[in-house]
């Protein structure tokens, strides 16, 4: 079917941005709303650039919404930051929430996971250039991770207004309803590990835990502040290199220095 003959789809809510920037926790907060159903894990339904594939995914999501008694679905796939034009072309009513994180913390987290500083740095810049570009679109809203964890109520309230809903206090208690999005075990309980506070990296969680179990553990904890976690993953020289490489883009996103942010 020719592109211009395709019927427009009813949009939902997509959360995306550079990996390791808080897409999971933001989706958990949004999905804790009584009228929104969170789709587990990362669906990737837009990554193929296939209208048929995307439409089938939305149909499945809409059925889940009906079954849950909600009104709208939210899904998160970080790499959908590269598919926003396709998404809005297929479903113009879609609302897209972008999240950005200080480059040192985000790159440090990616480097810890993938053991490659240069690729992590390149990904942050590429994905956040897209985030900055699309943040000007009325169907998109950008959120700074740092604002989300330090000024949660106000930041989330602004997101909910953008999405057409009122903020609910119960959204802040999302962790009281454990979910398994990645590992098939709720809260990583199959590992037998217990932590009074969320660890900043996987190695602190336990050698026998899988990466997906650790991800489930993270999304089932109360919101915690991981600002400055780069100090665990980057040397001083690496941190300086990251900031100098990302400085102009970071300033444009709202970061006023490598430590201070704009609470815009």
PDB file of C-alpha atoms in Angstrom:
ATOM      1  CA  UNK A   1       0.000   0.000   0.000  1.00  0.00           C
ATOM      2  CA  UNK A   2       1.325   3.424  -0.878  1.00  0.00           C
ATOM      3  CA  UNK A   3       2.439   5.463   2.064  1.00  0.00           C
ATOM      4  CA  UNK A   4      -0.098   8.274   1.593  1.00  0.00           C
ATOM      5  CA  UNK A   5      -2.993   5.787   1.482  1.00  0.00           C
ATOM      6  CA  UNK A   6      -2.198   4.229   4.823  1.00  0.00           C
ATOM      7  CA  UNK A   7      -4.824   5.015   7.471  1.00  0.00           C
ATOM      8  CA  UNK A   8      -3.459   6.985  10.402  1.00  0.00           C
ATOM      9  CA  UNK A   9      -3.161   4.953  13.581  1.00  0.00           C
ATOM     10  CA  UNK A  10      -4.391   5.904  17.040  1.00  0.00           C
ATOM     11  CA  UNK A  11      -1.266   6.830  18.943  1.00  0.00           C
ATOM     12  CA  UNK A  12      -0.240   5.958  22.475  1.00  0.00           C
ATOM     13  CA  UNK A  13       2.735   7.075  24.549  1.00  0.00           C
ATOM     14  CA  UNK A  14       6.341   6.291  23.671  1.00  0.00           C
ATOM     15  CA  UNK A  15       9.243   6.887  26.080  1.00  0.00           C
ATOM     16  CA  UNK A  16      12.661   7.002  24.455  1.00  0.00           C
ATOM     17  CA  UNK A  17      16.125   8.530  24.635  1.00  0.00           C
ATOM     18  CA  UNK A  18      19.727   7.472  24.909  1.00  0.00           C
ATOM     19  CA  UNK A  19      20.159   4.220  26.798  1.00  0.00           C
ATOM     20  CA  UNK A  20      21.089   4.361  30.491  1.00  0.00           C
ATOM     21  CA  UNK A  21      19.247   7.664  30.909  1.00  0.00           C
ATOM     22  CA  UNK A  22      16.203   6.598  32.922  1.00  0.00           C
ATOM     23  CA  UNK A  23      13.695   5.421  30.313  1.00  0.00           C
ATOM     24  CA  UNK A  24      12.655   2.442  32.447  1.00  0.00           C
ATOM     25  CA  UNK A  25      11.980   4.371  35.625  1.00  0.00           C
ATOM     26  CA  UNK A  26      10.164   7.139  33.751  1.00  0.00           C
ATOM     27  CA  UNK A  27       7.948   4.542  32.091  1.00  0.00           C
ATOM     28  CA  UNK A  28       7.261   2.935  35.478  1.00  0.00           C
ATOM     29  CA  UNK A  29       6.168   6.291  36.880  1.00  0.00           C
ATOM     30  CA  UNK A  30       3.907   7.067  33.928  1.00  0.00           C
ATOM     31  CA  UNK A  31       2.546   3.527  33.835  1.00  0.00           C
ATOM     32  CA  UNK A  32       1.619   3.673  37.523  1.00  0.00           C
ATOM     33  CA  UNK A  33      -1.222   6.038  36.611  1.00  0.00           C
ATOM     34  CA  UNK A  34      -4.630   4.412  37.046  1.00  0.00           C
ATOM     35  CA  UNK A  35      -5.639   5.176  33.451  1.00  0.00           C
ATOM     36  CA  UNK A  36      -2.415   4.114  31.735  1.00  0.00           C
ATOM     37  CA  UNK A  37      -1.222   0.581  31.013  1.00  0.00           C
ATOM     38  CA  UNK A  38       2.547   0.043  30.802  1.00  0.00           C
ATOM     39  CA  UNK A  39       3.745  -2.425  28.184  1.00  0.00           C
ATOM     40  CA  UNK A  40       6.521  -4.598  29.721  1.00  0.00           C
ATOM     41  CA  UNK A  41      10.123  -4.452  28.556  1.00  0.00           C
ATOM     42  CA  UNK A  42      11.274  -2.934  25.280  1.00  0.00           C
ATOM     43  CA  UNK A  43       9.011  -3.642  22.324  1.00  0.00           C
ATOM     44  CA  UNK A  44      10.982  -2.147  19.440  1.00  0.00           C
ATOM     45  CA  UNK A  45       7.785  -2.022  17.386  1.00  0.00           C
ATOM     46  CA  UNK A  46       8.915   1.023  15.382  1.00  0.00           C
ATOM     47  CA  UNK A  47      12.519   0.038  14.764  1.00  0.00           C
ATOM     48  CA  UNK A  48      11.822  -1.898  11.560  1.00  0.00           C
ATOM     49  CA  UNK A  49      10.217   1.122   9.949  1.00  0.00           C
ATOM     50  CA  UNK A  50       7.363  -1.150   8.844  1.00  0.00           C
ATOM     51  CA  UNK A  51       3.835   0.258   8.954  1.00  0.00           C
ATOM     52  CA  UNK A  52       2.354  -3.250   9.010  1.00  0.00           C
ATOM     53  CA  UNK A  53       4.575  -4.326  11.894  1.00  0.00           C
ATOM     54  CA  UNK A  54       3.913  -1.114  13.825  1.00  0.00           C
ATOM     55  CA  UNK A  55       0.144  -1.309  13.287  1.00  0.00           C
ATOM     56  CA  UNK A  56       0.087  -4.915  14.509  1.00  0.00           C
ATOM     57  CA  UNK A  57       1.999  -3.906  17.628  1.00  0.00           C
ATOM     58  CA  UNK A  58      -0.390  -1.072  18.396  1.00  0.00           C
ATOM     59  CA  UNK A  59      -3.347  -3.406  17.935  1.00  0.00           C
ATOM     60  CA  UNK A  60      -1.850  -5.741  20.545  1.00  0.00           C
ATOM     61  CA  UNK A  61      -1.205  -2.828  22.906  1.00  0.00           C
ATOM     62  CA  UNK A  62      -4.771  -1.573  22.525  1.00  0.00           C
ATOM     63  CA  UNK A  63      -6.095  -5.004  23.444  1.00  0.00           C
ATOM     64  CA  UNK A  64      -3.938  -4.957  26.583  1.00  0.00           C
ATOM     65  CA  UNK A  65      -5.382  -1.554  27.451  1.00  0.00           C
ATOM     66  CA  UNK A  66      -8.920  -2.910  27.167  1.00  0.00           C
ATOM     67  CA  UNK A  67      -8.078  -5.944  29.296  1.00  0.00           C
ATOM     68  CA  UNK A  68      -6.512  -3.774  32.001  1.00  0.00           C
ATOM     69  CA  UNK A  69      -9.376  -1.291  32.115  1.00  0.00           C
ATOM     70  CA  UNK A  70      -7.029   1.591  31.280  1.00  0.00           C
ATOM     71  CA  UNK A  71      -7.387   4.237  28.575  1.00  0.00           C
ATOM     72  CA  UNK A  72      -3.909   4.575  27.096  1.00  0.00           C
ATOM     73  CA  UNK A  73      -0.741   2.522  26.720  1.00  0.00           C
ATOM     74  CA  UNK A  74       2.849   3.537  27.342  1.00  0.00           C
ATOM     75  CA  UNK A  75       5.880   1.668  26.069  1.00  0.00           C
ATOM     76  CA  UNK A  76       9.580   2.350  26.214  1.00  0.00           C
ATOM     77  CA  UNK A  77      12.275   1.524  23.723  1.00  0.00           C
ATOM     78  CA  UNK A  78      15.331   3.789  24.000  1.00  0.00           C
ATOM     79  CA  UNK A  79      16.268   3.347  20.340  1.00  0.00           C
ATOM     80  CA  UNK A  80      12.883   4.632  19.204  1.00  0.00           C
ATOM     81  CA  UNK A  81      14.643   8.002  19.503  1.00  0.00           C
ATOM     82  CA  UNK A  82      15.800   7.109  15.986  1.00  0.00           C
ATOM     83  CA  UNK A  83      12.279   6.344  14.743  1.00  0.00           C
ATOM     84  CA  UNK A  84      10.281   9.386  15.841  1.00  0.00           C
ATOM     85  CA  UNK A  85       9.602  10.660  12.336  1.00  0.00           C
ATOM     86  CA  UNK A  86       8.241   7.241  11.370  1.00  0.00           C
ATOM     87  CA  UNK A  87       6.104   7.029  14.528  1.00  0.00           C
ATOM     88  CA  UNK A  88       4.522  10.448  14.043  1.00  0.00           C
ATOM     89  CA  UNK A  89       3.943   9.772  10.362  1.00  0.00           C
ATOM     90  CA  UNK A  90       2.043   6.581  11.214  1.00  0.00           C
ATOM     91  CA  UNK A  91       0.260   7.899  14.308  1.00  0.00           C
ATOM     92  CA  UNK A  92       0.249  11.722  14.463  1.00  0.00           C
ATOM     93  CA  UNK A  93      -1.599  11.783  17.808  1.00  0.00           C
ATOM     94  CA  UNK A  94       1.232   9.916  19.557  1.00  0.00           C
ATOM     95  CA  UNK A  95       2.810  11.593  22.572  1.00  0.00           C
ATOM     96  CA  UNK A  96       6.547  11.037  22.927  1.00  0.00           C
ATOM     97  CA  UNK A  97       8.423  11.640  26.178  1.00  0.00           C
ATOM     98  CA  UNK A  98      12.168  12.019  25.708  1.00  0.00           C
ATOM     99  CA  UNK A  99      14.605  11.713  28.589  1.00  0.00           C
ATOM    100  CA  UNK A 100      18.158  13.007  28.754  1.00  0.00           C
ATOM    101  CA  UNK A 101      20.822  12.478  31.395  1.00  0.00           C
ATOM    102  CA  UNK A 102      24.066  14.277  32.202  1.00  0.00           C
ATOM    103  CA  UNK A 103      26.595  12.941  29.667  1.00  0.00           C
ATOM    104  CA  UNK A 104      29.139  11.905  32.288  1.00  0.00           C
ATOM    105  CA  UNK A 105      26.670   9.733  34.198  1.00  0.00           C
ATOM    106  CA  UNK A 106      25.026   8.275  31.083  1.00  0.00           C
ATOM    107  CA  UNK A 107      28.300   7.580  29.272  1.00  0.00           C
ATOM    108  CA  UNK A 108      29.852   6.203  32.448  1.00  0.00           C
ATOM    109  CA  UNK A 109      26.954   3.794  32.872  1.00  0.00           C
ATOM    110  CA  UNK A 110      27.155   2.674  29.239  1.00  0.00           C
ATOM    111  CA  UNK A 111      30.907   2.249  29.473  1.00  0.00           C
ATOM    112  CA  UNK A 112      30.466   0.056  32.545  1.00  0.00           C
ATOM    113  CA  UNK A 113      27.965  -2.079  30.657  1.00  0.00           C
ATOM    114  CA  UNK A 114      29.644  -2.248  27.235  1.00  0.00           C
ATOM    115  CA  UNK A 115      33.291  -1.576  28.157  1.00  0.00           C
ATOM    116  CA  UNK A 116      33.768   0.911  25.324  1.00  0.00           C
ATOM    117  CA  UNK A 117      34.074   4.611  26.125  1.00  0.00           C
ATOM    118  CA  UNK A 118      34.212   5.879  22.541  1.00  0.00           C
ATOM    119  CA  UNK A 119      31.084   4.043  21.413  1.00  0.00           C
ATOM    120  CA  UNK A 120      29.229   5.117  24.550  1.00  0.00           C
ATOM    121  CA  UNK A 121      30.238   8.726  23.961  1.00  0.00           C
ATOM    122  CA  UNK A 122      29.201   8.594  20.304  1.00  0.00           C
ATOM    123  CA  UNK A 123      25.829   7.102  21.212  1.00  0.00           C
ATOM    124  CA  UNK A 124      25.086   9.792  23.787  1.00  0.00           C
ATOM    125  CA  UNK A 125      25.833  12.553  21.303  1.00  0.00           C
ATOM    126  CA  UNK A 126      23.912  10.985  18.419  1.00  0.00           C
ATOM    127  CA  UNK A 127      20.808  10.168  20.447  1.00  0.00           C
ATOM    128  CA  UNK A 128      20.724  13.458  22.329  1.00  0.00           C
ATOM    129  CA  UNK A 129      21.076  15.466  19.130  1.00  0.00           C
ATOM    130  CA  UNK A 130      17.889  13.733  18.062  1.00  0.00           C
ATOM    131  CA  UNK A 131      16.278  14.427  21.440  1.00  0.00           C
ATOM    132  CA  UNK A 132      17.112  18.127  21.178  1.00  0.00           C
ATOM    133  CA  UNK A 133      15.748  18.297  17.634  1.00  0.00           C
ATOM    134  CA  UNK A 134      12.473  16.557  18.464  1.00  0.00           C
ATOM    135  CA  UNK A 135      11.979  18.420  21.750  1.00  0.00           C
ATOM    136  CA  UNK A 136      10.749  21.345  19.633  1.00  0.00           C
ATOM    137  CA  UNK A 137       7.889  19.263  18.230  1.00  0.00           C
ATOM    138  CA  UNK A 138       4.544  19.795  20.025  1.00  0.00           C
ATOM    139  CA  UNK A 139       4.006  16.022  20.220  1.00  0.00           C
ATOM    140  CA  UNK A 140       7.252  15.598  22.164  1.00  0.00           C
ATOM    141  CA  UNK A 141       8.405  16.620  25.634  1.00  0.00           C
ATOM    142  CA  UNK A 142      11.925  16.329  26.984  1.00  0.00           C
ATOM    143  CA  UNK A 143      12.680  15.528  30.622  1.00  0.00           C
ATOM    144  CA  UNK A 144      16.037  15.763  32.359  1.00  0.00           C
ATOM    145  CA  UNK A 145      16.771  12.700  34.486  1.00  0.00           C
ATOM    146  CA  UNK A 146      18.224  14.929  37.188  1.00  0.00           C
ATOM    147  CA  UNK A 147      14.997  16.922  37.472  1.00  0.00           C
ATOM    148  CA  UNK A 148      13.008  13.700  37.653  1.00  0.00           C
ATOM    149  CA  UNK A 149      14.940  12.369  40.657  1.00  0.00           C
ATOM    150  CA  UNK A 150      15.400  15.660  42.537  1.00  0.00           C
ATOM    151  CA  UNK A 151      12.061  17.341  41.817  1.00  0.00           C
ATOM    152  CA  UNK A 152       9.912  14.315  41.081  1.00  0.00           C
ATOM    153  CA  UNK A 153       6.413  15.552  41.848  1.00  0.00           C
ATOM    154  CA  UNK A 154       6.671  18.757  39.826  1.00  0.00           C
ATOM    155  CA  UNK A 155       8.508  17.129  36.924  1.00  0.00           C
ATOM    156  CA  UNK A 156       6.117  14.188  36.685  1.00  0.00           C
ATOM    157  CA  UNK A 157       3.108  16.498  37.026  1.00  0.00           C
ATOM    158  CA  UNK A 158       4.321  18.448  33.982  1.00  0.00           C
ATOM    159  CA  UNK A 159       4.727  15.213  32.045  1.00  0.00           C
ATOM    160  CA  UNK A 160       1.212  14.093  32.941  1.00  0.00           C
ATOM    161  CA  UNK A 161      -0.296  17.419  31.854  1.00  0.00           C
ATOM    162  CA  UNK A 162       1.509  17.017  28.519  1.00  0.00           C
ATOM    163  CA  UNK A 163       0.004  13.534  28.219  1.00  0.00           C
ATOM    164  CA  UNK A 164      -3.501  14.803  29.028  1.00  0.00           C
ATOM    165  CA  UNK A 165      -3.826  13.310  32.519  1.00  0.00           C
ATOM    166  CA  UNK A 166      -3.741  14.586  36.080  1.00  0.00           C
ATOM    167  CA  UNK A 167      -0.868  13.529  38.308  1.00  0.00           C
ATOM    168  CA  UNK A 168      -1.802  10.921  40.937  1.00  0.00           C
ATOM    169  CA  UNK A 169       0.029  10.636  44.263  1.00  0.00           C
ATOM    170  CA  UNK A 170      -0.067   6.857  43.887  1.00  0.00           C
ATOM    171  CA  UNK A 171       2.329   7.126  40.947  1.00  0.00           C
ATOM    172  CA  UNK A 172       5.136   7.775  43.411  1.00  0.00           C
ATOM    173  CA  UNK A 173       4.403   4.401  45.034  1.00  0.00           C
ATOM    174  CA  UNK A 174       4.967   2.426  41.826  1.00  0.00           C
ATOM    175  CA  UNK A 175       7.483   0.173  43.576  1.00  0.00           C
ATOM    176  CA  UNK A 176       4.770  -1.224  45.865  1.00  0.00           C
ATOM    177  CA  UNK A 177       3.466  -3.249  42.921  1.00  0.00           C
ATOM    178  CA  UNK A 178       6.507  -5.283  41.757  1.00  0.00           C
ATOM    179  CA  UNK A 179       6.668  -6.126  38.073  1.00  0.00           C
ATOM    180  CA  UNK A 180       8.885  -8.326  35.950  1.00  0.00           C
ATOM    181  CA  UNK A 181       9.657  -6.712  32.611  1.00  0.00           C
ATOM    182  CA  UNK A 182      12.942  -8.348  31.716  1.00  0.00           C
ATOM    183  CA  UNK A 183      13.887 -11.517  33.601  1.00  0.00           C
ATOM    184  CA  UNK A 184      10.694 -13.422  34.352  1.00  0.00           C
ATOM    185  CA  UNK A 185      11.318 -13.007  38.081  1.00  0.00           C
ATOM    186  CA  UNK A 186       9.841 -10.193  40.125  1.00  0.00           C
ATOM    187  CA  UNK A 187      12.331  -7.896  41.851  1.00  0.00           C
ATOM    188  CA  UNK A 188      15.229 -10.228  41.076  1.00  0.00           C
ATOM    189  CA  UNK A 189      14.084 -12.513  43.894  1.00  0.00           C
ATOM    190  CA  UNK A 190      15.368 -15.661  42.205  1.00  0.00           C
ATOM    191  CA  UNK A 191      18.924 -14.542  42.938  1.00  0.00           C
ATOM    192  CA  UNK A 192      18.466 -14.476  46.691  1.00  0.00           C
ATOM    193  CA  UNK A 193      20.124 -11.048  46.938  1.00  0.00           C
ATOM    194  CA  UNK A 194      18.805  -8.383  49.281  1.00  0.00           C
ATOM    195  CA  UNK A 195      19.938  -4.774  49.320  1.00  0.00           C
ATOM    196  CA  UNK A 196      18.704  -2.034  51.670  1.00  0.00           C
ATOM    197  CA  UNK A 197      19.509   0.545  48.974  1.00  0.00           C
ATOM    198  CA  UNK A 198      19.755   0.182  45.188  1.00  0.00           C
ATOM    199  CA  UNK A 199      23.359  -0.539  44.174  1.00  0.00           C
ATOM    200  CA  UNK A 200      24.879   1.788  41.605  1.00  0.00           C
ATOM    201  CA  UNK A 201      26.206  -1.014  39.428  1.00  0.00           C
ATOM    202  CA  UNK A 202      25.575  -4.601  38.552  1.00  0.00           C
ATOM    203  CA  UNK A 203      28.684  -5.981  40.235  1.00  0.00           C
ATOM    204  CA  UNK A 204      27.391  -4.788  43.620  1.00  0.00           C
ATOM    205  CA  UNK A 205      24.143  -6.666  43.041  1.00  0.00           C
ATOM    206  CA  UNK A 206      25.716 -10.098  42.929  1.00  0.00           C
ATOM    207  CA  UNK A 207      27.714 -12.242  40.557  1.00  0.00           C
ATOM    208  CA  UNK A 208      24.952 -14.813  40.129  1.00  0.00           C
ATOM    209  CA  UNK A 209      22.391 -12.226  39.006  1.00  0.00           C
ATOM    210  CA  UNK A 210      21.786 -11.755  35.302  1.00  0.00           C
ATOM    211  CA  UNK A 211      21.662  -8.316  33.710  1.00  0.00           C
ATOM    212  CA  UNK A 212      17.905  -8.650  33.195  1.00  0.00           C
ATOM    213  CA  UNK A 213      17.378  -9.633  36.833  1.00  0.00           C
ATOM    214  CA  UNK A 214      19.291  -6.512  37.830  1.00  0.00           C
ATOM    215  CA  UNK A 215      17.077  -4.412  35.543  1.00  0.00           C
ATOM    216  CA  UNK A 216      13.968  -5.849  37.186  1.00  0.00           C
ATOM    217  CA  UNK A 217      15.495  -5.096  40.578  1.00  0.00           C
ATOM    218  CA  UNK A 218      16.013  -1.466  39.557  1.00  0.00           C
ATOM    219  CA  UNK A 219      12.458  -0.846  38.337  1.00  0.00           C
ATOM    220  CA  UNK A 220      11.007  -2.264  41.548  1.00  0.00           C
ATOM    221  CA  UNK A 221      12.891   0.046  43.912  1.00  0.00           C
ATOM    222  CA  UNK A 222      11.727   3.450  45.146  1.00  0.00           C
ATOM    223  CA  UNK A 223      13.021   6.255  42.957  1.00  0.00           C
ATOM    224  CA  UNK A 224      16.642   6.893  43.880  1.00  0.00           C
ATOM    225  CA  UNK A 225      19.192   9.511  42.959  1.00  0.00           C
ATOM    226  CA  UNK A 226      22.115   8.212  40.890  1.00  0.00           C
ATOM    227  CA  UNK A 227      23.504  11.634  40.017  1.00  0.00           C
ATOM    228  CA  UNK A 228      27.292  11.499  40.127  1.00  0.00           C
ATOM    229  CA  UNK A 229      27.528   7.747  39.570  1.00  0.00           C
ATOM    230  CA  UNK A 230      30.093   8.412  36.837  1.00  0.00           C
ATOM    231  CA  UNK A 231      32.741   8.622  39.556  1.00  0.00           C
ATOM    232  CA  UNK A 232      32.468   4.846  39.903  1.00  0.00           C
ATOM    233  CA  UNK A 233      32.905   4.186  36.191  1.00  0.00           C
ATOM    234  CA  UNK A 234      35.096   6.965  34.758  1.00  0.00           C
ATOM    235  CA  UNK A 235      38.552   8.218  35.633  1.00  0.00           C
ATOM    236  CA  UNK A 236      38.994  11.972  36.084  1.00  0.00           C
ATOM    237  CA  UNK A 237      40.545  12.199  32.620  1.00  0.00           C
ATOM    238  CA  UNK A 238      37.698  10.231  31.057  1.00  0.00           C
ATOM    239  CA  UNK A 239      35.077  12.367  32.802  1.00  0.00           C
ATOM    240  CA  UNK A 240      36.783  15.535  31.580  1.00  0.00           C
ATOM    241  CA  UNK A 241      36.961  14.159  28.047  1.00  0.00           C
ATOM    242  CA  UNK A 242      33.260  13.296  28.058  1.00  0.00           C
ATOM    243  CA  UNK A 243      32.202  16.716  29.304  1.00  0.00           C
ATOM    244  CA  UNK A 244      34.378  18.630  26.841  1.00  0.00           C
ATOM    245  CA  UNK A 245      33.128  16.493  23.958  1.00  0.00           C
ATOM    246  CA  UNK A 246      29.467  16.896  24.941  1.00  0.00           C
ATOM    247  CA  UNK A 247      29.527  20.381  26.456  1.00  0.00           C
ATOM    248  CA  UNK A 248      27.756  22.360  23.719  1.00  0.00           C
ATOM    249  CA  UNK A 249      25.012  19.796  23.290  1.00  0.00           C
ATOM    250  CA  UNK A 250      24.601  19.448  27.057  1.00  0.00           C
ATOM    251  CA  UNK A 251      24.226  23.219  27.418  1.00  0.00           C
ATOM    252  CA  UNK A 252      21.575  23.242  24.695  1.00  0.00           C
ATOM    253  CA  UNK A 253      19.674  20.511  26.542  1.00  0.00           C
ATOM    254  CA  UNK A 254      19.571  22.585  29.726  1.00  0.00           C
ATOM    255  CA  UNK A 255      22.731  21.603  31.580  1.00  0.00           C
ATOM    256  CA  UNK A 256      24.440  24.800  32.681  1.00  0.00           C
ATOM    257  CA  UNK A 257      27.735  23.151  33.592  1.00  0.00           C
ATOM    258  CA  UNK A 258      29.050  19.663  34.216  1.00  0.00           C
ATOM    259  CA  UNK A 259      27.451  19.744  37.667  1.00  0.00           C
ATOM    260  CA  UNK A 260      24.578  22.260  37.666  1.00  0.00           C
ATOM    261  CA  UNK A 261      21.348  21.914  35.737  1.00  0.00           C
ATOM    262  CA  UNK A 262      18.551  24.110  34.629  1.00  0.00           C
ATOM    263  CA  UNK A 263      15.276  23.180  36.288  1.00  0.00           C
ATOM    264  CA  UNK A 264      13.379  24.413  33.261  1.00  0.00           C
TER     265      UNK A 264
END
